[in-house]
PDB file of C-alpha atoms in Angstrom:
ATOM      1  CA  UNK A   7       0.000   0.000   0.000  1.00 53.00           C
ATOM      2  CA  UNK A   8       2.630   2.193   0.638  1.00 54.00           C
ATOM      3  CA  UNK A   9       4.642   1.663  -2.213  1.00 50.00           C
ATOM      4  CA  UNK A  10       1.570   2.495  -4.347  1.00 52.00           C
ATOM      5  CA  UNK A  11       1.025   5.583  -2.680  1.00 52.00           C
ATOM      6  CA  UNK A  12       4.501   6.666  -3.161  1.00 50.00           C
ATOM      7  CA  UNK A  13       4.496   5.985  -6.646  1.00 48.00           C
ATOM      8  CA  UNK A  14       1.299   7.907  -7.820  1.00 51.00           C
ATOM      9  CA  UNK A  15       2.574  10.830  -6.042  1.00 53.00           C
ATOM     10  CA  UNK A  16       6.239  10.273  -7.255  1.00 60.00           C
ATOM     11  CA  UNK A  17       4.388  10.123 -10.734  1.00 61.00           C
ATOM     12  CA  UNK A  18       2.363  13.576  -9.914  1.00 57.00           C
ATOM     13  CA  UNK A  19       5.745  15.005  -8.403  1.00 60.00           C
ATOM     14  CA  UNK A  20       7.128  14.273 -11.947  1.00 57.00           C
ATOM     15  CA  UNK A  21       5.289  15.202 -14.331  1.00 63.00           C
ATOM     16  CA  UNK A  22       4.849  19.083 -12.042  1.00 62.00           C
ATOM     17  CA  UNK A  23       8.371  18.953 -12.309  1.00 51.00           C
ATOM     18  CA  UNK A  24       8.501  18.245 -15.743  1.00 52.00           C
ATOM     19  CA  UNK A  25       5.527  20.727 -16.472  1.00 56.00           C
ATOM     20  CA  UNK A  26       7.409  23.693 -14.948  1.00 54.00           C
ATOM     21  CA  UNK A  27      11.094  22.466 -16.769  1.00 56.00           C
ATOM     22  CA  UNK A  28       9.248  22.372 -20.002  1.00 52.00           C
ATOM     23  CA  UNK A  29       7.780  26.251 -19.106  1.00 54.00           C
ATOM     24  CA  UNK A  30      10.770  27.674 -18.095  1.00 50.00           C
ATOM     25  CA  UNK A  31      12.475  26.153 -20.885  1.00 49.00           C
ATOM     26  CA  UNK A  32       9.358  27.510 -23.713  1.00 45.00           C
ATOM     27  CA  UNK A  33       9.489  30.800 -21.668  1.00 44.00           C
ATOM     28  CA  UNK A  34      13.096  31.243 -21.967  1.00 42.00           C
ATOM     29  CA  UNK A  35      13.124  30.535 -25.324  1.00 42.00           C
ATOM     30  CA  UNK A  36      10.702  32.995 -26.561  1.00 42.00           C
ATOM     31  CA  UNK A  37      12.890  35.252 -24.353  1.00 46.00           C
ATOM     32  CA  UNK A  38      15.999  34.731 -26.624  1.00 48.00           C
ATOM     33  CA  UNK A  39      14.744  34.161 -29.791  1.00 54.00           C
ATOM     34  CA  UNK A  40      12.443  37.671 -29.451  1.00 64.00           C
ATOM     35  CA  UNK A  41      14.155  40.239 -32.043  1.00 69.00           C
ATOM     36  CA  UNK A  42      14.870  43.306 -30.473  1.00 75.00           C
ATOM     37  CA  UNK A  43      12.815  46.493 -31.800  1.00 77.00           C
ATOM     38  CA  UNK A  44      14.227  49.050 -34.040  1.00 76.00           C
ATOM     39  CA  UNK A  45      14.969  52.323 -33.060  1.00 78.00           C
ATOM     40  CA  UNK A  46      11.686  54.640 -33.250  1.00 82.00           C
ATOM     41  CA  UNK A  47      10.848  55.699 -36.416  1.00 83.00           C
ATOM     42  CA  UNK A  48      12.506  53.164 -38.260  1.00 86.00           C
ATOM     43  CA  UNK A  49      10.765  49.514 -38.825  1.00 89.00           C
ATOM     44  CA  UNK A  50      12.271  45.872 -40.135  1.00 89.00           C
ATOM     45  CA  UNK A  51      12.207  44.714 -43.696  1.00 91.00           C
ATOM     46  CA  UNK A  52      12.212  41.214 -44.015  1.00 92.00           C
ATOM     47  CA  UNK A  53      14.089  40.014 -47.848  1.00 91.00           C
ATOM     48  CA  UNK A  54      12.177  36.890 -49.176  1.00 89.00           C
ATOM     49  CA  UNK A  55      13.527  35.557 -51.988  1.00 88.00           C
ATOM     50  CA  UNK A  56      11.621  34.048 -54.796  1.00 88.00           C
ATOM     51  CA  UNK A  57      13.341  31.591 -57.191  1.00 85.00           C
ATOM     52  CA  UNK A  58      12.476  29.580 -59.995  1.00 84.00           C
ATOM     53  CA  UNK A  59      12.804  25.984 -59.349  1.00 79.00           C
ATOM     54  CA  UNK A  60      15.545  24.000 -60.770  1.00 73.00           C
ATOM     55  CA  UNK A  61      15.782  20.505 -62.133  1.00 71.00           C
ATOM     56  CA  UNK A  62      18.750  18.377 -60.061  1.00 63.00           C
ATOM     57  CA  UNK A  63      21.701  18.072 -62.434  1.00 65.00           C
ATOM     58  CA  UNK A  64      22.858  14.380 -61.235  1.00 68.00           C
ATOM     59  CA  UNK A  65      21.501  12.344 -57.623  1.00 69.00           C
ATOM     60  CA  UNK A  66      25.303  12.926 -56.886  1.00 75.00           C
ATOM     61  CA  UNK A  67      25.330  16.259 -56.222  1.00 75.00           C
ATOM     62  CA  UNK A  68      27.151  18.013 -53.452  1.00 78.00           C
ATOM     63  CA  UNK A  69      25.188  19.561 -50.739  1.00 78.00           C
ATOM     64  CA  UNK A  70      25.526  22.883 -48.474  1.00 77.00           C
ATOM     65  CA  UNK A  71      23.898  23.321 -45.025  1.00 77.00           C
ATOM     66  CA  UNK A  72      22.386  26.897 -45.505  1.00 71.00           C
ATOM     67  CA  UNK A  73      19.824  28.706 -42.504  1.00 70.00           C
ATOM     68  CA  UNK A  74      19.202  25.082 -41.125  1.00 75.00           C
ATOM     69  CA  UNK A  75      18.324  23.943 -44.608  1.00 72.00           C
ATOM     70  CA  UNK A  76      20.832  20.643 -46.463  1.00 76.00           C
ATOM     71  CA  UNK A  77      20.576  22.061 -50.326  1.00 74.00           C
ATOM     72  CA  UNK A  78      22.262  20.998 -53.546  1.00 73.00           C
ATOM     73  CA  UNK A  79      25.513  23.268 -53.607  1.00 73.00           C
ATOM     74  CA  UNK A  80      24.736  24.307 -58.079  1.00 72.00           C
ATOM     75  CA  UNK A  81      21.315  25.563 -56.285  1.00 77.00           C
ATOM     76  CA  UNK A  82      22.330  28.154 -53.957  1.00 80.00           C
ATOM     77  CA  UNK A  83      23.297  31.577 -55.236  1.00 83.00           C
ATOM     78  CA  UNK A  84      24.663  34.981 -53.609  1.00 87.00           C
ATOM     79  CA  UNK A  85      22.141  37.919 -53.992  1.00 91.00           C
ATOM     80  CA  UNK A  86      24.169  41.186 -53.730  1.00 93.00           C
ATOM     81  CA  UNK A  87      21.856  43.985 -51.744  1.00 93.00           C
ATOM     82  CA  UNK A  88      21.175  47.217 -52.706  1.00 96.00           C
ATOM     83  CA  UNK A  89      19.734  50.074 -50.960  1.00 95.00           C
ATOM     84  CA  UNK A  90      18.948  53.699 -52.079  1.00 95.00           C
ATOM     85  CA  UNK A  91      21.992  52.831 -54.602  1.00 94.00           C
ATOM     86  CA  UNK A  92      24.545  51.512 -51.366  1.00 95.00           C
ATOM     87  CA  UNK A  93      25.613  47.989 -51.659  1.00 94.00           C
ATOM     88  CA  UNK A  94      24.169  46.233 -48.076  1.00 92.00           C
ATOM     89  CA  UNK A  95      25.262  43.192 -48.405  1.00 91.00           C
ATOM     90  CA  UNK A  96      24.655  39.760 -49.969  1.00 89.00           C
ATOM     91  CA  UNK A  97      22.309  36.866 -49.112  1.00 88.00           C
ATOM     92  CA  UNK A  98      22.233  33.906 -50.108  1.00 84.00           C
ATOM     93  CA  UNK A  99      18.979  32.712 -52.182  1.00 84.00           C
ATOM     94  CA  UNK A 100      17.831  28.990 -53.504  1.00 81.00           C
ATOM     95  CA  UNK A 101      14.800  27.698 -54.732  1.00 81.00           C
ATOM     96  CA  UNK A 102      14.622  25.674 -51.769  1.00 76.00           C
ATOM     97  CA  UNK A 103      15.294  27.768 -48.958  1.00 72.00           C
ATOM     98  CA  UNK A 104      13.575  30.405 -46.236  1.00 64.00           C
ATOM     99  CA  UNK A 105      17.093  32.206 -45.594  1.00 70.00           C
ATOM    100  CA  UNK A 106      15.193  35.670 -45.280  1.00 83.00           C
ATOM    101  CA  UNK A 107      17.663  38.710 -44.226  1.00 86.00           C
ATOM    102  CA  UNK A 108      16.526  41.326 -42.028  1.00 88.00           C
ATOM    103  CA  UNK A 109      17.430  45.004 -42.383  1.00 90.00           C
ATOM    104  CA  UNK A 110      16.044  47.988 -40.293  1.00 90.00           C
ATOM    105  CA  UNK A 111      15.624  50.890 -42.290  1.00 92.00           C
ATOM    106  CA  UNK A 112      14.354  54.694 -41.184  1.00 92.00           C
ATOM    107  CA  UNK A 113      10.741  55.607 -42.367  1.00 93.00           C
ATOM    108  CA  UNK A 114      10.646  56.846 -45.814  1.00 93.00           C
ATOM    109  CA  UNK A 115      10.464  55.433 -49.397  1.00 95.00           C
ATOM    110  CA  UNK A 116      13.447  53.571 -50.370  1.00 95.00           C
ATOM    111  CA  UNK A 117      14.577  51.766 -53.714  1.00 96.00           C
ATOM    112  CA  UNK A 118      15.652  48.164 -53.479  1.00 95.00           C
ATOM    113  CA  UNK A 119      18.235  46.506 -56.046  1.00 95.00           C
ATOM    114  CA  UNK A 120      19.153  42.607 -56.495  1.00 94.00           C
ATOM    115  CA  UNK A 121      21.598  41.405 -58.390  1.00 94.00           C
ATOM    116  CA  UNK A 122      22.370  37.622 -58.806  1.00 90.00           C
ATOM    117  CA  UNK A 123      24.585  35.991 -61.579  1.00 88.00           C
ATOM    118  CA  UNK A 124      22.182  34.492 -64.162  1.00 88.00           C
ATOM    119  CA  UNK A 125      19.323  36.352 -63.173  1.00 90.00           C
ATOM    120  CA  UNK A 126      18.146  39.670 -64.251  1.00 92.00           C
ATOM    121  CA  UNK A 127      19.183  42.419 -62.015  1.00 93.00           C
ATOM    122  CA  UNK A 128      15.297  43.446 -60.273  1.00 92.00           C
ATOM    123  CA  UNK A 129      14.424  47.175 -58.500  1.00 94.00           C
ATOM    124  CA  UNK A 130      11.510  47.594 -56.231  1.00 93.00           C
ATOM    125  CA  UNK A 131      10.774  50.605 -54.351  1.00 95.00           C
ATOM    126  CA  UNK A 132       9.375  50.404 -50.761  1.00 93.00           C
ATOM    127  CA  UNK A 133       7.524  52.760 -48.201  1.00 93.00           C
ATOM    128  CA  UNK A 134       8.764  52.370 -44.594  1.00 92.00           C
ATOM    129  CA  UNK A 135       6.733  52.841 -42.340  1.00 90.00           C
ATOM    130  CA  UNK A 136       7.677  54.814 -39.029  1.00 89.00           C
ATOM    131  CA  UNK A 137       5.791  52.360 -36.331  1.00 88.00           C
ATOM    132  CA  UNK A 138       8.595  49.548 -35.621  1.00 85.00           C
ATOM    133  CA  UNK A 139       6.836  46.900 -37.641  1.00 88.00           C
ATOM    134  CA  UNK A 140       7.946  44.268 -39.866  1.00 89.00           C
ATOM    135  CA  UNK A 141       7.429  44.830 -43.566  1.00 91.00           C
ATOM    136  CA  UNK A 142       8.102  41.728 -45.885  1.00 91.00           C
ATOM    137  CA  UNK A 143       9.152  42.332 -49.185  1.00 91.00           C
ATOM    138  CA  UNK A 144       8.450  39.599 -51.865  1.00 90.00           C
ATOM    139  CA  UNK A 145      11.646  39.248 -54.750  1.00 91.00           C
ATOM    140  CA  UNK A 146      10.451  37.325 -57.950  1.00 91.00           C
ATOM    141  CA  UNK A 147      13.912  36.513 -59.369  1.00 89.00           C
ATOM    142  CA  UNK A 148      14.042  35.719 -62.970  1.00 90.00           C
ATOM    143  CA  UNK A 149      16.617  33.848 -64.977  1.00 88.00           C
ATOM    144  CA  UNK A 150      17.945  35.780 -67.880  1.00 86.00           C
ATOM    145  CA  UNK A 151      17.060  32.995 -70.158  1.00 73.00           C
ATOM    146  CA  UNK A 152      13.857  33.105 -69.008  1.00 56.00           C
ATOM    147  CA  UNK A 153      13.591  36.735 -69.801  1.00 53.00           C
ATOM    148  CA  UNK A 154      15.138  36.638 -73.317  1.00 56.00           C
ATOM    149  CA  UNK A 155      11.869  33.917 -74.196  1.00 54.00           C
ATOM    150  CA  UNK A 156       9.461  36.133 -72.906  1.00 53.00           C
ATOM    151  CA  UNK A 157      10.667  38.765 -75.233  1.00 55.00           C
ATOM    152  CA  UNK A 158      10.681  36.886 -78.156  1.00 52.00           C
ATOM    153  CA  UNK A 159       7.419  35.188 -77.788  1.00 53.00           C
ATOM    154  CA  UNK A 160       6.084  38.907 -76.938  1.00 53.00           C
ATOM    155  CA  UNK A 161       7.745  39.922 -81.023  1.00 54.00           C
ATOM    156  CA  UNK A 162       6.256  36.721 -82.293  1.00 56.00           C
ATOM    157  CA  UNK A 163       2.683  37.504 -80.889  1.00 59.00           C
ATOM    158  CA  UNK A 164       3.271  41.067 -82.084  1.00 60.00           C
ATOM    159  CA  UNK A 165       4.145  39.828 -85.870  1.00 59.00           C
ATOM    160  CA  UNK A 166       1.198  37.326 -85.462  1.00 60.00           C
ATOM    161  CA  UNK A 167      -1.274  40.261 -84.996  1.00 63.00           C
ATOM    162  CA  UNK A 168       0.427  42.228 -87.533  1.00 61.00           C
ATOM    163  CA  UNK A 169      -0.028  39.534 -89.900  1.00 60.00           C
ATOM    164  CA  UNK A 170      -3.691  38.776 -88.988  1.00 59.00           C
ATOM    165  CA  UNK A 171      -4.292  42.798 -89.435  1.00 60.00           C
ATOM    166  CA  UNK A 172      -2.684  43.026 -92.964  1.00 65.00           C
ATOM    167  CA  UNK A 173      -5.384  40.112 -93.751  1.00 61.00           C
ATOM    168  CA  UNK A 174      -8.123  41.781 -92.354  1.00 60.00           C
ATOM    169  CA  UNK A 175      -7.111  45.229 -94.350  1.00 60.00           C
ATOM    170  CA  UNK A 176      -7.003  43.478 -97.728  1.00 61.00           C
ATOM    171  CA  UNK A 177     -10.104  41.005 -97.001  1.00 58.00           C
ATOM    172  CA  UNK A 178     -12.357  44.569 -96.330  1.00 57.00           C
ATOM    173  CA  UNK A 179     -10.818  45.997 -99.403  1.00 56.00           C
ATOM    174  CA  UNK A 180     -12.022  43.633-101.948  1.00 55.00           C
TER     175      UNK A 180
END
């Protein structure tokens, strides 16, 4: 009878114990993890990088650890940062990642440049506002190839219509 006893409330005693470990522990956490707030009148921009997807070039690829994340090594590029025409920094972008940069920036518009070998260079301009938020701003990167298509299937839409216009024109004139 006594053992009993002492092991329901050993089993209680635990699991309070391990009720207030695990709270400290989430508490704490949230504690050191929580980003500090920019100075007034300034806010955060969060950089989230959009990339097309890319087919694997062999299973035997070699592989980077980047923000956490194992990715094929061909897939991850350096974005160089620009802001208001400064160079900021790089970041590293991949189809396959969530590496999103953080910059704090003073209220006011601002113009954003990209640049990343094999992709077209991208400017975006940005209100910040003054009330210590976080603003996340969305970059659609585009491979140059991808760009150079578009253009040409743009001219061979544009000759298309041409054409079907010059048909029109003579069928209405006979």
């Amino acid at each position: 009878m006594f053992l009993g006893a002492f092991l329901v409330l050993s089993e209680i005693t635990m699991r309070t114990w391990l009720t207030m470990i695990a709270t400290l522990a989430v508490t704490a956490t949230s504690v050191m993890a929580a980003e500090p707030l920019p100075p007034e009148g300034c806010s955060r921009v969060k950089l989230v990088f959009v990339m097309p997807p890319e087919e694997p070039r062999n299973d035997k690829q070699a592989m980077v650890n980047v923000g956490g994340m194992v990715l094929p090594i061909d897939s991850v590029r350096p974005v160089s940062i620009f802001v208001d025409g400064k160079f900021t920094g790089h970041a590293l972008a991949s189809p396959y990642s969530s590496v999103q940069p953080l910059l704090h920036l003073r209220a006011g518009d601002h113009e954003f440049e990209f640049k990343c070998d094999g992709f077209t260079s991208t400017k975006v301009k940005l209100t910040v506002l003054p009330n210590q938020c976080t603003q996340n701003l969305i970059v659609k990167m585009t491979k140059q190839a991808d760009e150079k298509t578009a253009k040409s299937k743009k001219s061979i839409g544009t000759a298309r219509r041409l054409a079907a216009s010059e048909k029109l024109k003579a069928g209405n004139a006979e």
